[in-house]
Coordinates of C-alpha atoms in Angstrom, one line a residue:
M1 CA -10.9 -34.6 -31.9
Q2 CA -13.0 -31.9 -33.6
G3 CA -13.6 -28.3 -32.4
I4 CA -15.5 -25.3 -33.9
S5 CA -14.6 -22.0 -35.4
L6 CA -16.6 -19.0 -36.5
N7 CA -16.2 -17.2 -39.8
F8 CA -18.1 -14.1 -40.6
F9 CA -19.4 -13.8 -44.1
Q10 CA -22.0 -11.2 -45.5
G11 CA -23.2 -10.4 -41.9
K12 CA -23.8 -14.0 -40.9
I13 CA -21.9 -16.5 -38.8
L14 CA -20.9 -19.8 -40.4
V15 CA -19.9 -22.7 -38.1
Q16 CA -17.4 -25.1 -39.1
T17 CA -15.5 -27.9 -37.5
I18 CA -11.7 -27.9 -37.1
G19 CA -9.1 -30.3 -35.7
I20 CA -7.9 -29.1 -32.3
G21 CA -5.7 -32.0 -31.2
N22 CA -5.9 -34.6 -28.5
H23 CA -6.9 -32.6 -25.4
C24 CA -8.7 -34.5 -22.7
D25 CA -9.6 -31.4 -20.8
M26 CA -11.3 -30.0 -24.0
S27 CA -13.4 -33.2 -24.2
K28 CA -14.4 -32.8 -20.6
R29 CA -15.5 -29.3 -21.0
I30 CA -17.6 -30.2 -24.1
L31 CA -19.2 -33.1 -22.0
N32 CA -19.9 -30.8 -19.1
N33 CA -21.6 -28.3 -21.4
T34 CA -24.2 -30.6 -23.0
L35 CA -26.9 -28.3 -21.4
F36 CA -25.4 -25.4 -23.7
G37 CA -25.8 -27.8 -26.8
L38 CA -29.4 -28.7 -25.8
L39 CA -30.3 -25.0 -25.5
L40 CA -28.7 -24.2 -28.8
M41 CA -30.6 -26.9 -30.6
L42 CA -33.9 -25.8 -29.0
S43 CA -33.1 -22.1 -30.1
F44 CA -32.3 -23.0 -33.7
P45 CA -35.5 -24.8 -35.1
S46 CA -34.0 -24.7 -38.5
C47 CA -30.6 -24.7 -40.2
R48 CA -30.8 -21.2 -41.3
P49 CA -27.7 -19.2 -40.5
L50 CA -27.8 -16.9 -37.4
S51 CA -28.9 -13.4 -38.3
L52 CA -26.8 -10.6 -36.8
N53 CA -29.5 -8.1 -37.0
N54 CA -28.9 -6.0 -33.9
P55 CA -28.3 -9.0 -31.6
G56 CA -27.4 -6.6 -28.7
D57 CA -31.0 -5.4 -28.5
F58 CA -32.8 -7.4 -25.8
D59 CA -36.0 -7.3 -27.8
S60 CA -34.2 -8.6 -30.8
K61 CA -35.2 -12.2 -31.8
S62 CA -31.5 -13.1 -32.3
N63 CA -30.4 -11.8 -28.8
L64 CA -31.0 -15.0 -26.9
Q65 CA -29.4 -17.2 -29.7
T66 CA -26.4 -14.9 -29.8
R67 CA -25.9 -14.9 -26.1
L68 CA -26.2 -18.7 -25.8
F69 CA -23.8 -19.2 -28.6
Q70 CA -21.3 -16.8 -26.9
L71 CA -21.7 -18.8 -23.7
F72 CA -21.1 -22.1 -25.3
L73 CA -17.9 -20.9 -27.1
Q74 CA -16.6 -19.4 -23.8
S75 CA -17.1 -22.8 -22.2
L76 CA -14.8 -24.4 -24.8
M77 CA -11.9 -21.9 -24.2
P78 CA -9.1 -22.9 -21.9
P79 CA -9.3 -21.4 -18.5
V80 CA -7.3 -18.1 -17.8
I81 CA -4.3 -19.2 -15.6
P82 CA -3.1 -16.4 -13.2
P83 CA 0.6 -15.7 -12.9
Q84 CA 2.4 -18.4 -11.3
C85 CA 4.4 -17.8 -8.0
P86 CA 7.5 -19.8 -7.9
V87 CA 8.5 -21.2 -4.5
R88 CA 12.0 -20.0 -3.7
S89 CA 14.3 -20.4 -0.8
T90 CA 17.7 -19.1 -2.1
P91 CA 18.5 -15.8 -0.5
W92 CA 19.7 -12.8 -2.6
T93 CA 20.5 -9.2 -2.2
S94 CA 19.5 -6.7 -5.0
P95 CA 22.0 -4.5 -6.7
K96 CA 22.3 -1.1 -5.1
I97 CA 19.4 1.3 -5.8
G98 CA 21.1 4.6 -6.3
S99 CA 24.8 5.5 -6.5
G100 CA 25.4 6.5 -3.0
N101 CA 26.3 10.0 -4.1
T102 CA 22.9 11.4 -3.5
T103 CA 19.8 10.5 -1.4
V104 CA 17.7 7.6 -2.6
R105 CA 14.8 6.7 -0.2
I106 CA 12.4 3.7 -0.5
H107 CA 9.0 4.4 0.9
N108 CA 7.0 1.1 0.4
V109 CA 7.6 -2.3 -0.6
I110 CA 5.0 -4.8 -1.8
T111 CA 5.0 -8.2 -3.5
L112 CA 3.1 -9.1 -6.6
N113 CA 0.9 -12.1 -7.5
N114 CA 3.9 -13.7 -9.4
G115 CA 6.1 -13.0 -6.3
D116 CA 8.1 -10.1 -7.7
V117 CA 8.9 -7.2 -5.6
A118 CA 7.6 -3.6 -6.3
I119 CA 8.9 -0.6 -4.5
I120 CA 8.3 3.1 -4.6
G121 CA 10.6 5.7 -3.5
N122 CA 12.4 9.0 -4.6
T123 CA 15.7 10.0 -6.0
L124 CA 17.8 13.0 -6.8
E125 CA 19.4 11.2 -9.7
T126 CA 18.6 8.9 -12.6
L127 CA 19.0 5.6 -11.0
P128 CA 22.2 3.8 -12.3
N129 CA 22.4 0.2 -13.7
M130 CA 18.6 0.2 -14.5
P131 CA 16.6 -1.1 -17.4
I132 CA 15.4 1.5 -19.7
H133 CA 12.4 3.4 -18.2
K134 CA 9.0 2.0 -19.2
N135 CA 7.0 5.2 -19.8
T136 CA 8.7 8.3 -18.5
G137 CA 12.3 9.1 -17.7
F138 CA 13.7 11.4 -14.9
I139 CA 11.9 14.6 -15.1
G140 CA 13.5 18.0 -14.5
T141 CA 16.3 18.5 -11.9
Q142 CA 14.5 18.0 -8.5
R143 CA 13.7 14.9 -6.5
N144 CA 11.8 12.4 -8.6
V145 CA 9.4 9.6 -7.4
F146 CA 10.3 6.1 -9.0
L147 CA 8.5 2.8 -9.3
L148 CA 10.8 -0.2 -9.6
V149 CA 10.0 -3.9 -10.0
L150 CA 12.5 -6.6 -9.1
S151 CA 12.6 -10.3 -9.9
I152 CA 11.7 -12.6 -7.0
E153 CA 14.1 -15.2 -8.4
T154 CA 17.3 -13.1 -8.6
G155 CA 16.6 -9.8 -7.3
E156 CA 17.6 -8.2 -10.6
F157 CA 15.8 -5.1 -11.7
K158 CA 13.1 -5.8 -14.3
W159 CA 11.6 -2.4 -15.0
V160 CA 11.5 1.2 -13.6
D161 CA 9.4 4.2 -14.3
Y162 CA 9.7 7.8 -13.1
L163 CA 6.5 9.6 -11.9
G164 CA 7.7 13.2 -12.0
E165 CA 9.1 15.7 -9.5
T166 CA 8.1 15.5 -6.0
L167 CA 8.4 17.9 -3.0
T168 CA 12.0 18.4 -2.0
S169 CA 11.5 16.6 1.4
D170 CA 12.1 12.8 1.4
S171 CA 9.2 12.1 3.7
G172 CA 7.4 8.8 3.2
N173 CA 4.0 10.6 3.3
R174 CA 4.6 11.9 -0.2
S175 CA 4.6 8.6 -2.1
Y176 CA 2.7 5.2 -1.5
I177 CA 2.0 2.0 -3.3
A178 CA -0.8 -0.6 -3.2
K179 CA -1.9 -3.8 -5.2
F180 CA -5.1 -4.7 -6.8
S181 CA -6.2 -8.3 -6.7
N182 CA -5.2 -9.0 -10.2
G183 CA -1.6 -7.9 -9.4
D184 CA -1.9 -4.4 -10.8
I185 CA -0.1 -1.6 -9.0
A186 CA -1.7 1.7 -7.8
V187 CA 0.7 4.5 -6.8
V188 CA 0.3 8.0 -5.4
H189 CA 2.8 10.8 -4.9
S190 CA 2.7 14.7 -4.3
T191 CA 4.1 16.7 -7.1
T192 CA 6.0 19.9 -6.8
A193 CA 4.2 23.1 -7.1
G194 CA 6.3 24.2 -10.1
A195 CA 6.2 20.9 -12.1
D196 CA 4.3 20.4 -15.3
G197 CA 2.0 17.4 -15.5
I198 CA 2.8 14.2 -17.5
S199 CA 0.8 14.2 -20.7
G200 CA -2.1 11.9 -21.3
A201 CA -3.7 12.2 -17.9
I202 CA -7.4 11.5 -17.3
S203 CA -7.3 15.0 -15.5
G204 CA -4.4 17.2 -16.2
K205 CA -2.4 19.1 -13.5
A206 CA -4.5 22.2 -12.9
S207 CA -1.6 24.6 -12.1
N208 CA 2.2 24.7 -11.8
V209 CA 1.8 27.1 -8.9
I210 CA 0.5 24.6 -6.3
P211 CA 1.4 20.9 -5.7
S212 CA -1.0 18.2 -6.9
V213 CA -1.7 14.6 -6.1
F214 CA -0.6 12.2 -8.9
V215 CA -2.4 8.8 -9.0
A216 CA -1.6 6.0 -11.5
R217 CA -2.4 2.4 -12.2
Y218 CA 0.3 0.0 -13.7
S219 CA 0.2 -3.6 -14.8
A220 CA 2.8 -5.9 -13.3
D221 CA 5.0 -5.7 -16.4
G222 CA 5.2 -1.9 -16.4
E223 CA 2.3 -0.7 -18.6
R224 CA 0.9 2.6 -17.3
K225 CA -2.8 1.9 -17.7
W226 CA -3.8 5.5 -16.7
H227 CA -2.8 8.4 -14.5
T228 CA -4.5 11.5 -13.2
Y229 CA -4.0 14.5 -11.2
L230 CA -6.1 15.6 -8.1
D231 CA -5.9 19.4 -7.3
S232 CA -7.0 21.5 -4.4
A233 CA -5.7 25.1 -3.8
R234 CA -5.1 24.2 -0.2
F235 CA -3.2 21.0 -0.7
L236 CA -0.2 20.8 1.6
G237 CA 1.8 18.1 -0.3
E238 CA 1.2 14.9 1.8
S239 CA -0.7 11.9 0.4
L240 CA -1.3 8.3 1.2
L241 CA -3.2 5.5 -0.8
T242 CA -4.8 2.1 -0.2
I243 CA -7.2 -0.2 -2.1
N244 CA -10.3 -1.4 -0.5
S245 CA -12.1 -4.8 -0.7
E246 CA -14.1 -3.4 -3.8
E247 CA -11.1 -2.6 -5.8
Q248 CA -11.4 1.2 -5.2
I249 CA -8.6 3.5 -4.4
H250 CA -8.7 5.5 -1.3
I251 CA -6.6 8.7 -1.1
F252 CA -5.8 10.8 2.0
A253 CA -4.4 14.2 1.4
S254 CA -3.5 16.9 3.8
I255 CA -5.1 20.4 3.4
N256 CA -5.5 23.6 5.4
S257 CA -7.8 26.6 4.8
N258 CA -7.4 30.2 3.8
T259 CA -9.6 33.0 5.4
T260 CA -12.6 31.9 3.3
S261 CA -12.6 28.1 2.6
Y262 CA -11.2 24.6 2.9
D263 CA -11.0 23.7 -0.9
P264 CA -11.8 20.0 -1.7
F265 CA -10.5 18.3 -4.9
G266 CA -12.1 20.0 -7.9
E267 CA -12.2 16.7 -9.9
F268 CA -14.7 15.2 -7.4
P269 CA -18.4 15.8 -6.6
A270 CA -18.9 18.1 -3.7
P271 CA -17.8 16.6 -0.3
L272 CA -20.1 14.4 1.7
N273 CA -19.6 16.7 4.8
S274 CA -18.5 20.0 5.9
A275 CA -15.0 20.8 7.1
F276 CA -14.6 20.5 10.8
N277 CA -12.8 23.7 11.3
T278 CA -13.8 27.2 10.2
P279 CA -11.6 28.6 7.5
S280 CA -10.4 31.6 9.7
Q281 CA -8.7 29.1 12.0
N282 CA -6.3 28.1 9.2
V283 CA -5.3 24.7 10.6
R284 CA -4.6 21.4 8.9
D285 CA -7.2 18.8 8.1
F286 CA -7.5 15.9 5.5
I287 CA -9.4 15.0 2.4
H288 CA -10.5 11.3 2.1
A289 CA -11.2 10.7 -1.5
K290 CA -12.2 7.5 -3.4
L291 CA -11.6 6.7 -7.0
S292 CA -12.7 3.7 -9.2
G293 CA -10.1 1.2 -10.4
D294 CA -10.3 3.0 -13.8
G295 CA -9.3 6.4 -12.2
S296 CA -12.9 7.9 -12.2
P297 CA -13.5 10.2 -9.2
I298 CA -16.4 8.8 -7.0
A299 CA -16.6 10.8 -3.7
Q300 CA -14.6 12.7 -1.2
A301 CA -15.1 13.7 2.5
F302 CA -13.3 15.9 5.0
V303 CA -11.5 14.3 8.1
G304 CA -10.5 16.5 10.9
S305 CA -11.5 17.8 14.4
S306 CA -13.4 20.9 15.5
S307 CA -10.9 22.2 18.2
S308 CA -8.6 24.4 16.0
S309 CA -6.2 21.5 16.3
E310 CA -3.6 20.3 13.8
E311 CA -3.8 16.7 12.2
F312 CA -1.1 14.8 10.7
F313 CA -1.2 11.3 9.1
R314 CA 1.6 8.8 8.9
S315 CA 0.4 5.5 7.4
V316 CA -2.7 3.7 5.9
A317 CA -3.9 0.1 5.5
S318 CA -7.0 -1.7 4.6
D319 CA -8.6 -5.2 4.9
A320 CA -11.8 -6.8 3.9
S321 CA -13.8 -4.8 6.5
G322 CA -12.6 -1.3 5.8
V323 CA -9.7 1.3 5.6
Y324 CA -7.4 2.3 8.6
L325 CA -5.4 5.5 9.1
I326 CA -2.9 6.4 11.8
G327 CA -1.8 9.9 12.6
T328 CA -1.6 12.5 15.3
S329 CA -4.4 14.9 16.5
Q330 CA -4.9 17.6 19.1
G331 CA -8.6 17.0 19.0
N332 CA -11.3 14.5 18.4
I333 CA -11.2 13.1 14.9
N334 CA -14.5 13.7 13.2
G335 CA -16.1 14.6 16.4
S336 CA -16.3 13.0 19.9
G337 CA -18.9 10.5 18.7
F338 CA -16.3 8.1 17.5
G339 CA -13.8 8.3 20.3
T340 CA -12.4 10.9 22.7
N341 CA -8.8 12.2 22.8
P342 CA -7.6 11.6 26.3
A343 CA -5.6 14.9 26.4
S344 CA -7.3 17.4 24.1
G345 CA -5.2 20.2 23.0
Y346 CA -2.1 18.0 23.2
S347 CA -0.9 15.7 20.3
R348 CA -2.0 12.1 20.7
P349 CA -1.8 9.2 18.3
F350 CA -5.1 8.2 16.7
V351 CA -6.1 5.1 14.7
A352 CA -9.3 5.7 12.6
K353 CA -11.4 3.1 10.7
F354 CA -13.5 4.1 7.7
K355 CA -16.0 2.2 5.8
N356 CA -15.9 1.8 2.0
D357 CA -18.4 4.7 1.6
L358 CA -16.0 7.1 3.5
S359 CA -18.0 7.2 6.7
T360 CA -16.2 6.8 10.0
E361 CA -16.7 3.5 11.9
W362 CA -14.5 4.2 14.8
V363 CA -11.5 6.2 16.2
R364 CA -9.1 5.1 18.9
Y365 CA -6.5 7.1 20.7
P366 CA -3.6 4.8 22.1
G367 CA -2.3 6.8 24.9
A368 CA -3.0 8.3 28.4
G369 CA -4.5 11.7 29.7
S370 CA -1.4 13.4 30.9
A371 CA -1.4 17.0 29.6
T372 CA 2.4 17.4 29.8
N373 CA 3.8 15.9 26.7
D374 CA 3.0 15.4 23.0
Y375 CA 3.0 11.8 21.5
S376 CA 2.7 10.7 17.8
G377 CA 1.4 7.9 15.7
I378 CA 4.1 6.1 13.6
D379 CA 2.8 3.2 11.6
L380 CA 0.1 0.7 10.8
S381 CA 0.4 -3.1 10.1
P382 CA -2.7 -5.1 9.1
V383 CA -2.8 -8.6 10.5
K384 CA -5.3 -11.4 10.1
D385 CA -7.8 -10.5 12.8
G386 CA -7.1 -6.8 13.3
I387 CA -4.6 -3.9 13.0
L388 CA -1.2 -3.1 14.7
A389 CA -0.6 0.5 15.6
W390 CA 3.0 1.8 16.5
S391 CA 3.0 5.1 18.6
T392 CA 5.2 6.9 21.1
T393 CA 4.4 7.6 24.9
Y394 CA 5.9 8.9 28.1
E395 CA 3.4 7.0 30.2
T396 CA 1.5 3.7 30.4
F397 CA -2.0 2.9 29.2
G398 CA -4.0 -0.3 28.8
S399 CA -2.9 -3.7 30.3
P400 CA 0.5 -4.1 28.7
T401 CA 2.2 -7.5 28.4
H402 CA 5.4 -5.6 28.9
P403 CA 5.4 -2.5 31.0
Y404 CA 6.3 1.1 30.3
V405 CA 10.1 1.6 31.0
G406 CA 10.6 5.2 32.2
P407 CA 11.3 8.0 32.4
G408 CA 12.3 8.2 28.7
L409 CA 10.0 8.1 25.6
N410 CA 8.9 4.6 24.7
H411 CA 7.5 2.9 21.6
A412 CA 3.9 1.5 22.2
L413 CA 2.6 -1.3 20.0
T414 CA -1.2 -1.7 20.3
K415 CA -3.4 -4.4 18.5
Y416 CA -6.9 -3.5 17.8
S417 CA -9.7 -5.8 16.5
T418 CA -11.6 -4.9 13.3
T419 CA -14.3 -3.6 15.7
G420 CA -11.9 -1.3 17.5
A421 CA -11.4 -3.3 20.7
M422 CA -7.9 -3.3 22.1
S423 CA -6.6 -6.8 22.1
W424 CA -3.3 -6.1 23.8
N425 CA -0.5 -3.6 24.0
Y426 CA 3.2 -3.4 25.1
F427 CA 6.0 -1.0 25.5
L428 CA 9.7 -0.8 24.4
G429 CA 12.1 1.6 26.0
Y430 CA 15.6 2.2 27.1
G431 CA 14.9 3.4 30.5
S432 CA 16.2 7.0 31.2
N433 CA 16.9 7.6 27.4
N434 CA 14.3 8.3 24.7
V435 CA 13.8 5.6 22.1
E436 CA 15.2 6.5 18.6
I437 CA 13.8 5.8 15.1
P438 CA 16.6 5.9 12.5
F439 CA 14.0 5.0 9.8
G440 CA 11.0 2.9 10.5
L441 CA 9.6 -0.1 12.4
P442 CA 8.0 -2.6 10.1
Y443 CA 5.9 -5.6 11.3
L444 CA 5.3 -8.9 9.5
Q445 CA 2.8 -11.7 10.3
L446 CA 3.8 -15.0 8.7
A447 CA 1.3 -16.4 6.4
G448 CA -0.9 -19.0 8.2
S449 CA 0.6 -18.2 11.6
D450 CA -0.1 -16.0 14.7
T451 CA 3.6 -15.2 14.9
L452 CA 4.7 -11.6 14.4
Y453 CA 8.1 -10.5 13.7
S454 CA 9.4 -6.8 13.9
Y455 CA 12.6 -5.0 13.5
G456 CA 13.7 -2.3 15.9
Y457 CA 16.8 -0.6 17.2
G458 CA 18.8 0.0 20.2
S459 CA 20.1 3.5 20.9
S460 CA 22.9 5.5 19.3
G461 CA 24.9 4.5 22.3
G462 CA 24.2 0.9 21.9
T463 CA 21.6 0.5 24.7
R464 CA 19.1 -2.3 24.2
Y465 CA 15.5 -2.4 25.2
S466 CA 15.0 -2.9 28.9
G467 CA 13.5 -5.8 30.7
F468 CA 14.3 -8.6 28.2
S469 CA 17.6 -10.1 29.3
T470 CA 16.4 -13.5 29.5
L471 CA 14.9 -13.4 26.0
E472 CA 17.8 -11.8 24.3
S473 CA 20.5 -13.3 22.0
G474 CA 23.4 -11.8 20.0
T475 CA 26.4 -9.8 20.7
T476 CA 26.6 -6.2 19.6
S477 CA 28.9 -3.2 20.2
N478 CA 28.0 -0.7 17.4
P479 CA 25.5 2.2 17.7
Y480 CA 21.8 1.3 16.8
P481 CA 22.0 -2.6 17.3
I482 CA 19.3 -4.2 15.1
A483 CA 16.6 -6.0 17.2
L484 CA 14.4 -8.6 15.6
K485 CA 11.5 -9.3 17.8
K486 CA 9.4 -12.5 17.8
V487 CA 5.9 -11.9 19.2
N488 CA 2.8 -14.1 19.9
G489 CA 0.3 -12.3 17.9
A490 CA -2.6 -13.8 19.8
T491 CA -1.4 -12.6 23.3
G492 CA 1.1 -9.9 22.5
T493 CA 3.7 -11.6 24.5
I494 CA 7.3 -11.0 23.3
E495 CA 9.1 -14.4 23.1
K496 CA 12.5 -13.6 21.6
I497 CA 14.7 -10.7 20.7
N498 CA 17.6 -11.5 18.5
Y499 CA 20.2 -8.6 18.2
S500 CA 22.6 -8.2 15.3
E501 CA 25.4 -5.8 14.7
N502 CA 24.7 -2.6 12.8
L503 CA 27.3 -1.1 10.6
A504 CA 30.5 0.2 12.3
S505 CA 30.4 4.0 13.0
P506 CA 30.1 6.3 11.1
S507 CA 28.0 4.1 8.8
L508 CA 24.4 3.1 9.5
K509 CA 21.9 0.7 8.1
A510 CA 18.1 0.4 8.8
I511 CA 15.3 -2.0 7.8
Q512 CA 12.5 0.1 6.4
Q513 CA 10.1 -2.5 5.0
F514 CA 9.3 -6.1 5.9
T515 CA 7.0 -8.4 4.0
Q516 CA 6.6 -11.9 2.7
S517 CA 6.3 -12.9 -1.0
C518 CA 4.0 -15.7 -2.1
S519 CA 7.2 -17.5 -3.0
G520 CA 8.0 -17.9 0.7
L521 CA 10.9 -15.6 0.7
L522 CA 11.0 -12.7 3.3
I523 CA 11.4 -9.3 1.6
S524 CA 13.0 -6.4 3.5
G525 CA 14.0 -2.9 2.3
Q526 CA 17.3 -1.8 3.7
S527 CA 18.7 1.8 3.6
T528 CA 22.4 2.4 4.0
L529 CA 24.0 5.7 5.2
P530 CA 27.8 5.3 4.4
D531 CA 28.7 8.3 6.7
T532 CA 26.2 9.8 9.2
A533 CA 28.2 13.1 8.9
Q534 CA 26.9 13.2 5.3
N535 CA 23.3 12.2 5.6
S536 CA 22.5 13.5 2.1
K537 CA 24.1 10.3 0.8
V538 CA 21.9 7.3 1.0
Y539 CA 21.4 4.2 -1.0
A540 CA 19.1 1.2 -0.8
N541 CA 18.9 -2.5 -1.3
I542 CA 16.2 -5.2 -1.3
I543 CA 17.1 -8.4 0.7
A544 CA 15.4 -11.8 0.3
L545 CA 15.8 -14.4 3.0
P546 CA 14.1 -17.7 3.5
K547 CA 11.5 -17.8 6.3
E548 CA 13.7 -20.5 8.0
S549 CA 16.2 -17.7 8.9
L550 CA 13.6 -16.3 11.5
P551 CA 14.2 -17.2 15.1

């Protein structure tokens, strides 16, 4: 079979035939593109070679001919095949992430288009037993943020990169990770005030006197495509990131005022709105900023309330309809027009949804109106028809499928539709004791299913969640028994709770992240504290299990 090739000679394109082998798919593509051939014949009334005299000019006589020829050649090329995701069912446990002699935390875990696992966290040491770093090694002497990718087939480390020094706290609000549709990775973290910036940034770090927001984009194989710094003189060092349906990066960053102003990011155009508090009040608000996929600043807006209140955020997520944020506020987020805090002046969880243009769509406050206690928002989990919101409470609200168990602090799980309607909620409590959170409470919805799974914990004394004795299985005796809950995602009904043993005291383990790879394997991030008396020594592992292991 014959194909074609182009040779450039003296400013003209010469066309010649070449042998390209016996490829049936190629012949089909040629037959399917007869129209292109006809158009080309009509556009070439003679056998003169094609002139390249400014073919990019739409008024040029050769523009149409050139573009038709380009389309014809593109139609003959083999299709671009995306990375394949291998189906896997063999369980594995990754090597230790960290030596166990210092604190290593994992903050987020995602899976890539080829099934591999990407995690972001921070460390006080150069991680042992790793491949050589991709772009930047461990910087300085303080805690560094790292980005690590593991093979979905074996759990072995494929590559690691360090993103520079971060604030000394190991809070998960200081580094975050998300994925573009093509499998690229976006990361954010909060740099230390005294750190110098990594060279080559789109916008360099403005000062080593204040912290900055570091944002970067990576390919799945570790190429750092770009990185940039965002600077505000009032940045408090907490940042989150997600990617919207238009492949744009949304950043949330905490700020407060001085006596004269709330300073937005200097790299962006002026904010779309005004700050919600006066500078003299000196209280915490947010900046919500949007960048293009190539790192270019697009827009920023203030998020806050006008009641001299403090706002904190905990987690962010997105779906095709918008961007969601959960946190805690003492006032009404972005004014009372989007929803009213039931106990203004006291901390209440909020769930806010923003449109891609940064405007507010709705705000909900999962909680009751008692003015005697403060509650907090914990985490978000997107599901196929809404959003799940974890929070804490000392009182009931909504129409729960499982009641509040008092008088202690309960966890509340609330499902909202994409329009902000409460679909269902339930409570988990120990009775007289307050619920405890060793690390996190991740949720997972199985692909193609309404079934939800979540990890939780009994108390330090071994107490289990109250009111589920007929649904429980598993024998435990150690502190913080691990509870794997099976929930009907359509109704909010808890169907099963399987308990498994935690490590024997003084050790402790906790499941921090829970997701599913396109390979079918369930991926969880587990942190281990060998001795609770030495809580500065923590290491992590990534665990892969077949979905058949779920109850």
